[in-house]
Short mmCIF file of C-alpha atoms in Angstrom, two decimals:
data_model
loop_
_atom_site.label_atom_id
_atom_site.label_comp_id
_atom_site.label_asym_id
_atom_site.label_seq_id
_atom_site.Cartn_x
_atom_site.Cartn_y
_atom_site.Cartn_z
CA MET A 473 -36.42 55.01 118.97
CA THR A 474 -36.48 51.69 116.99
CA GLY A 475 -35.11 53.92 113.97
CA LEU A 476 -32.53 55.42 115.99
CA LEU A 477 -31.23 52.03 117.36
CA ARG A 478 -30.78 50.78 113.71
CA ARG A 479 -28.47 53.64 113.26
CA PRO A 480 -25.03 51.88 112.66
CA GLU A 481 -23.17 55.12 114.38
CA VAL A 482 -25.53 55.00 117.46
CA GLY A 483 -23.26 52.63 119.76
CA ALA A 484 -19.84 54.68 118.70
CA PHE A 485 -21.84 58.00 119.83
CA VAL A 486 -22.30 56.82 123.22
CA ALA A 487 -18.90 55.38 123.80
CA ALA A 488 -17.00 58.37 122.36
CA PHE A 489 -19.05 60.73 124.77
CA GLY A 490 -18.26 58.23 127.78
CA ILE A 491 -14.63 57.93 126.82
CA PHE A 492 -14.69 61.72 126.39
CA LEU A 493 -16.16 62.34 129.60
CA TYR A 494 -14.01 60.14 131.40
CA PHE A 495 -10.31 61.61 130.20
CA SER A 496 -12.09 65.43 130.77
CA ILE A 497 -12.42 64.43 134.48
CA SER A 498 -9.80 62.45 135.31
CA THR A 499 -6.81 64.21 133.32
CA SER A 500 -5.97 68.02 133.45
CA ALA A 501 -4.33 67.88 129.82
CA PHE A 502 -7.34 66.12 128.00
CA LEU A 503 -9.29 69.61 127.47
CA THR A 504 -6.72 72.17 127.38
CA PRO A 505 -6.09 73.55 123.70
CA ALA A 506 -2.91 71.71 122.71
CA GLY A 507 -4.58 68.28 124.34
CA VAL A 508 -7.76 68.55 122.41
CA ALA A 509 -5.58 69.44 119.14
CA THR A 510 -3.33 66.35 119.74
CA TRP A 511 -6.28 63.99 120.08
CA LEU A 512 -8.18 65.50 117.27
CA TYR A 513 -4.98 65.07 115.10
CA SER A 514 -4.42 61.50 116.02
CA SER A 515 -8.15 60.97 115.34
CA SER A 516 -8.07 62.61 111.95
CA LEU A 517 -5.21 60.28 110.49
CA PHE A 518 -7.08 57.03 111.83
CA GLY A 519 -10.08 58.49 110.68
CA ILE A 520 -9.47 59.10 107.11
CA MET A 521 -8.35 55.57 106.46
CA ALA A 522 -11.21 54.30 108.66
CA VAL A 523 -13.96 55.97 106.44
CA ALA A 524 -12.40 54.24 103.11
CA VAL A 525 -12.16 51.13 105.04
CA ALA A 526 -15.61 51.28 106.20
CA LEU A 527 -16.64 51.84 102.53
CA LEU A 528 -14.80 48.85 101.71
CA MET A 529 -16.17 46.75 104.41
CA ILE A 530 -20.18 47.85 103.50
CA GLY A 531 -19.22 46.66 100.12
CA GLY A 532 -18.41 43.30 101.63
CA GLU A 533 -14.43 43.48 101.46
CA PHE A 534 -11.25 43.92 103.30
CA ASP A 535 -7.74 45.45 102.42
CA LEU A 536 -5.13 44.71 104.81
CA SER A 537 -2.40 46.71 102.87
CA ALA A 538 -4.24 49.85 103.82
CA GLY A 539 -1.69 50.53 106.49
CA ALA A 540 1.82 49.35 104.68
CA MET A 541 0.26 51.66 101.78
CA THR A 542 0.44 54.95 103.55
CA GLY A 543 4.28 53.96 104.43
CA THR A 544 4.68 53.16 100.76
CA THR A 545 3.48 56.15 99.32
CA GLY A 546 5.45 58.64 101.53
CA LEU A 547 8.63 56.60 100.80
CA ILE A 548 7.85 56.86 96.90
CA VAL A 549 7.87 60.81 97.52
CA GLY A 550 10.83 60.51 99.65
CA ILE A 551 13.15 58.62 97.53
CA ALA A 552 11.90 60.52 94.11
CA THR A 553 12.63 63.87 95.79
CA THR A 554 15.85 63.35 97.65
CA GLN A 555 17.50 60.38 95.78
CA TRP A 556 16.17 61.29 92.03
CA GLY A 557 16.02 64.95 92.18
CA LEU A 558 12.28 64.56 91.00
CA ASN A 559 9.81 67.71 91.60
CA VAL A 560 7.74 67.45 94.55
CA TRP A 561 4.38 67.49 92.71
CA LEU A 562 5.40 64.91 89.99
CA ALA A 563 6.59 62.80 93.03
CA LEU A 564 3.18 63.32 94.51
CA VAL A 565 1.30 62.07 91.30
CA LEU A 566 3.64 59.46 90.92
CA ALA A 567 3.04 57.96 94.51
CA LEU A 568 -0.77 58.37 94.05
CA ALA A 569 -0.40 56.41 90.59
CA ALA A 570 1.40 53.55 92.36
CA ALA A 571 -1.02 53.52 95.25
CA LEU A 572 -4.05 53.42 92.71
CA LEU A 573 -2.22 50.40 90.85
CA VAL A 574 -1.94 48.22 94.13
CA GLY A 575 -5.55 49.08 94.63
CA ALA A 576 -6.53 48.03 91.11
CA PHE A 577 -4.21 44.83 91.61
CA ASN A 578 -6.34 44.07 94.75
CA ALA A 579 -9.47 44.58 93.22
CA TRP A 580 -8.94 42.85 89.92
CA LEU A 581 -7.43 39.76 91.67
CA VAL A 582 -10.69 39.60 93.90
CA THR A 583 -13.26 39.90 91.33
CA SER A 584 -11.33 37.76 88.86
CA THR A 585 -10.56 34.95 90.56
CA GLY A 586 -12.99 34.91 93.82
CA LEU A 587 -10.53 34.56 96.48
CA PRO A 588 -11.24 36.11 99.60
CA SER A 589 -9.81 40.05 100.03
CA PHE A 590 -8.70 38.95 103.11
CA ILE A 591 -6.17 36.61 101.61
CA VAL A 592 -5.16 38.74 98.77
CA THR A 593 -4.68 42.18 100.73
CA LEU A 594 -2.53 40.02 103.50
CA ALA A 595 -0.25 39.04 100.24
CA THR A 596 -0.35 42.49 99.33
CA PHE A 597 0.45 43.56 102.74
CA PHE A 598 3.67 41.53 103.55
CA ILE A 599 4.70 42.46 99.74
CA LEU A 600 4.45 46.02 100.64
CA GLN A 601 6.32 45.47 103.72
CA GLY A 602 9.03 43.80 102.44
CA LEU A 603 9.66 46.20 99.41
CA ASN A 604 9.41 49.13 101.90
CA LEU A 605 12.42 47.87 104.02
CA ALA A 606 14.55 46.10 101.11
CA VAL A 607 14.23 48.83 98.47
CA THR A 608 14.58 51.86 101.00
CA LYS A 609 17.60 50.19 102.51
CA LEU A 610 19.01 49.29 98.95
CA LEU A 611 18.86 52.96 97.53
CA THR A 612 19.37 55.20 100.59
CA GLY A 613 21.50 52.70 102.94
CA THR A 614 19.03 53.19 105.76
CA VAL A 615 15.24 52.47 106.36
CA ALA A 616 14.13 56.14 107.00
CA ILE A 617 14.18 58.98 104.63
CA GLN A 618 14.89 62.50 105.77
CA GLY A 619 15.92 66.01 104.62
CA LEU A 620 12.48 66.34 102.71
CA GLY A 621 12.23 69.97 104.20
CA ALA A 622 15.09 71.20 101.97
CA VAL A 623 13.34 69.79 98.80
CA THR A 624 12.37 72.64 96.20
CA GLY A 625 8.51 72.75 96.44
CA PHE A 626 8.08 71.15 99.56
CA ASP A 627 6.83 74.11 101.63
CA GLN A 628 4.07 75.05 98.78
CA ALA A 629 2.92 70.98 98.93
CA ARG A 630 2.97 71.49 102.93
CA VAL A 631 0.15 73.97 102.83
CA LEU A 632 -2.23 71.35 101.29
CA PHE A 633 -1.05 68.63 103.65
CA GLY A 634 1.22 69.85 106.58
CA SER A 635 0.10 73.05 107.59
CA SER A 636 -1.97 74.21 110.53
CA PHE A 637 -4.10 77.26 111.75
CA PRO A 638 -5.36 78.70 114.62
CA LEU A 639 -8.94 78.12 116.21
CA PHE A 640 -10.26 78.43 119.49
CA GLY A 641 -6.57 78.72 120.81
CA MET A 642 -5.68 75.52 119.38
CA ASP A 643 -3.23 74.79 116.64
CA VAL A 644 -5.09 72.89 114.14
CA LYS A 645 -3.68 70.32 111.68
CA ILE A 646 -5.18 70.51 108.19
CA SER A 647 -5.70 66.83 108.28
CA ILE A 648 -8.67 67.43 110.48
CA VAL A 649 -10.02 69.13 107.93
CA TRP A 650 -9.33 66.52 105.12
CA TRP A 651 -11.09 64.39 107.73
CA ILE A 652 -14.45 66.17 108.12
CA LEU A 653 -14.59 66.88 104.27
CA LEU A 654 -13.98 63.23 103.67
CA THR A 655 -16.62 61.86 105.95
CA ALA A 656 -19.33 64.48 104.87
CA LEU A 657 -18.57 63.14 101.47
CA ALA A 658 -18.58 59.53 101.96
CA THR A 659 -21.87 60.15 104.02
CA TRP A 660 -23.35 61.98 100.93
CA VAL A 661 -22.36 59.32 98.79
CA LEU A 662 -23.64 56.11 100.81
CA LEU A 663 -26.82 57.97 101.74
CA ARG A 664 -27.73 60.07 98.70
CA THR A 665 -26.10 58.58 95.55
CA ARG A 666 -26.99 55.27 93.39
CA PHE A 667 -23.10 54.30 93.67
CA GLY A 668 -23.96 54.16 97.76
CA ASN A 669 -26.88 52.05 97.12
CA TRP A 670 -24.89 49.90 95.12
CA VAL A 671 -22.34 49.66 97.63
CA PHE A 672 -25.00 48.40 100.43
CA ALA A 673 -26.21 46.17 97.83
CA VAL A 674 -23.12 44.29 96.94
CA GLY A 675 -22.29 44.20 100.63
CA GLY A 676 -25.60 42.62 101.49
CA GLN A 677 -25.88 40.37 98.67
CA ALA A 678 -23.60 40.50 95.56
CA ALA A 679 -25.39 37.65 93.55
CA SER A 680 -28.95 39.09 94.00
CA ALA A 681 -27.18 42.68 93.39
CA ARG A 682 -25.62 41.56 90.09
CA GLN A 683 -29.09 40.20 88.69
CA VAL A 684 -30.95 43.52 89.21
CA GLY A 685 -28.22 45.11 87.09
CA VAL A 686 -25.82 46.37 89.76
CA PRO A 687 -22.05 46.54 88.17
CA VAL A 688 -20.86 44.55 91.22
CA ARG A 689 -16.92 44.46 89.44
CA ARG A 690 -17.03 48.13 88.99
CA VAL A 691 -18.29 49.02 92.37
CA LYS A 692 -15.49 46.83 93.90
CA PHE A 693 -13.00 48.31 91.99
CA GLY A 694 -14.29 51.90 92.96
CA LEU A 695 -14.26 50.72 96.76
CA PHE A 696 -10.67 49.50 96.49
CA LEU A 697 -9.42 52.37 94.69
CA THR A 698 -10.80 54.70 97.22
CA THR A 699 -9.01 53.07 99.89
CA ALA A 700 -5.72 53.24 98.03
CA GLY A 701 -6.51 57.05 97.49
CA ALA A 702 -7.05 57.41 101.23
CA ALA A 703 -3.79 55.35 102.16
CA TRP A 704 -1.85 58.07 99.72
CA LEU A 705 -3.57 60.85 101.18
CA VAL A 706 -2.44 59.63 104.93
CA GLY A 707 1.05 58.84 103.66
CA MET A 708 1.24 62.41 102.30
CA LEU A 709 -0.38 64.13 105.76
CA GLN A 710 2.22 62.46 107.71
CA LEU A 711 5.25 62.90 105.34
CA PHE A 712 4.47 66.92 105.22
CA ASP A 713 3.78 66.84 108.83
CA VAL A 714 7.07 65.58 110.13
CA SER A 715 9.27 66.21 106.91
CA THR A 716 10.50 62.34 107.07
CA VAL A 717 9.41 58.86 106.68
CA GLN A 718 10.28 55.42 108.19
CA ALA A 719 10.05 52.20 106.15
CA THR A 720 8.17 50.58 108.98
CA THR A 721 5.45 53.72 108.18
CA GLY A 722 2.16 52.00 108.91
CA ILE A 723 2.78 48.60 109.55
CA GLY A 724 0.17 47.41 112.06
CA GLN A 725 -2.21 50.04 111.43
CA GLU A 726 -4.34 48.19 109.02
CA PHE A 727 -6.14 46.43 111.85
CA VAL A 728 -6.97 49.75 113.81
CA TYR A 729 -8.72 51.02 110.76
CA ILE A 730 -10.81 47.96 110.54
CA ILE A 731 -11.59 48.01 114.18
CA CYS A 732 -12.49 52.00 114.02
CA ALA A 733 -14.99 50.79 111.18
CA VAL A 734 -16.60 47.99 113.29
CA VAL A 735 -16.49 50.09 116.39
CA GLY A 736 -18.62 52.37 114.16
CA GLY A 737 -21.47 49.98 113.21
CA CYS A 738 -19.83 48.15 110.00
CA LEU A 739 -20.58 44.65 109.93
CA LEU A 740 -17.75 42.26 109.13
CA THR A 741 -20.27 40.29 106.64
CA GLY A 742 -20.85 43.79 104.96
CA GLY A 743 -23.94 45.45 103.46
CA PHE A 744 -24.20 47.71 106.86
CA GLY A 745 -22.31 50.24 108.22
CA SER A 746 -21.74 54.16 108.38
CA ALA A 747 -18.94 56.84 107.46
CA ILE A 748 -19.96 58.73 110.44
CA GLY A 749 -19.82 55.63 112.60
CA ALA A 750 -16.19 54.94 111.22
CA SER A 751 -15.09 58.43 112.04
CA LEU A 752 -16.44 58.15 115.50
CA GLY A 753 -14.49 54.90 116.02
CA ALA A 754 -11.46 56.76 115.18
CA LEU A 755 -12.22 59.43 117.43
CA ILE A 756 -12.55 56.85 120.33
CA TYR A 757 -9.18 55.42 119.52
CA GLY A 758 -7.45 58.83 118.92
CA MET A 759 -9.10 59.91 122.41
CA ALA A 760 -8.11 56.84 124.13
CA LEU A 761 -4.61 56.82 122.49
CA GLN A 762 -3.58 60.30 124.01
CA GLY A 763 -5.99 59.92 127.13
CA ILE A 764 -3.52 57.21 128.16
CA VAL A 765 -0.69 59.34 127.77
CA PHE A 766 -2.49 62.16 129.57
CA ALA A 767 -3.38 59.86 132.60
CA GLN A 768 0.02 58.63 132.56
CA TRP A 769 -0.78 54.81 132.35
CA ASP A 770 1.44 52.29 131.07
CA SER A 771 1.17 52.63 127.20
CA ASN A 772 0.60 48.82 126.83
CA TRP A 773 -3.01 49.17 128.25
CA LEU A 774 -3.85 50.95 125.03
CA LYS A 775 -3.81 47.19 123.14
CA ALA A 776 -5.78 45.30 125.74
CA PHE A 777 -8.51 48.70 125.33
CA LEU A 778 -8.58 48.27 121.72
CA GLY A 779 -9.16 44.67 122.21
CA GLY A 780 -11.68 45.05 124.49
CA MET A 781 -13.51 47.74 122.43
CA LEU A 782 -13.76 45.70 119.43
CA LEU A 783 -15.40 42.73 121.21
CA LEU A 784 -17.47 45.06 123.11
CA ALA A 785 -18.47 46.89 119.73
CA VAL A 786 -19.28 43.65 118.28
CA LEU A 787 -21.39 42.27 121.18
CA VAL A 788 -23.34 45.93 121.40
CA ASN A 789 -23.79 45.92 117.48
CA LEU A 790 -25.49 42.41 117.68
CA TRP A 791 -27.69 43.30 120.57
CA VAL A 792 -28.79 46.47 119.10
CA ARG A 793 -29.90 44.91 115.93
CA ARG A 794 -31.73 42.31 117.76
CA GLN A 795 -33.45 44.69 119.85
CA ALA A 796 -34.14 47.17 116.81
CA GLY A 797 -35.58 43.77 114.95
CA GLU A 798 -37.40 42.84 117.90
CA ARG A 799 -39.57 45.87 118.04
CA SER A 800 -40.08 46.76 114.36
#
């Protein structure tokens, strides 16, 4: 029992089950094939980013630019294809390179200066937010990119990023498959590889990890690049699903990713957490997001729920760790 309590995702699993049960009973649409597909799709987009953010948090860092970066990557593909006539696959590579460049910049600044990643990535967030709005308006005259469906190669790329397939009567989005695969991969990396051990060591005590030969700088670079890559992926999944992108896409979502990770058992101090827990945190948010709509509540309750969920998760994680400590 003590070992179970020590698992970071236990609290998130209990909460996810409770929310699933509540909305299943209180609404008629929640368990319909269309309803399940809807909240799984929402959860998948939050989940992909939450897993990457969780890895970074376990490593002791934050990335507040992650939300804006999802919009930046979509805008790069949109502008490059509709305004410059670039091949869609080349535009995808260009957007990925830009995301990785931002991630590398964040990592370099954090590791070179010792500045808190919270401050560094907050600055990056505002830079990206401003560029997304200003550059998009400068080049297109609007704050949205449309007409991507007519771009050559769009339908081929959509198979990877915007397609869906039938399963048990549901129309399952490809993003759900990406979410499951990346959660499994992140879990394997954390629990079965040397790099995973390094991530926990760096987040738990970077100075001690460095003394025993852990390449702290390289680990942090890898984690920031992972977050940037995940932001690119989510940006593409959103772009190819709706064939349009707004300059404000992703703004404000960075805190949702962190909340999902914390609800999933990640500590704000680093060194502890779980990719599965972060995915469960995203599932909780996705179910609540759509469940509130299905229940016809005022949508403003979602923010109150989000804040309450974060506070409760922190308190539960604290209690569970204390209980596990007393029983060990």
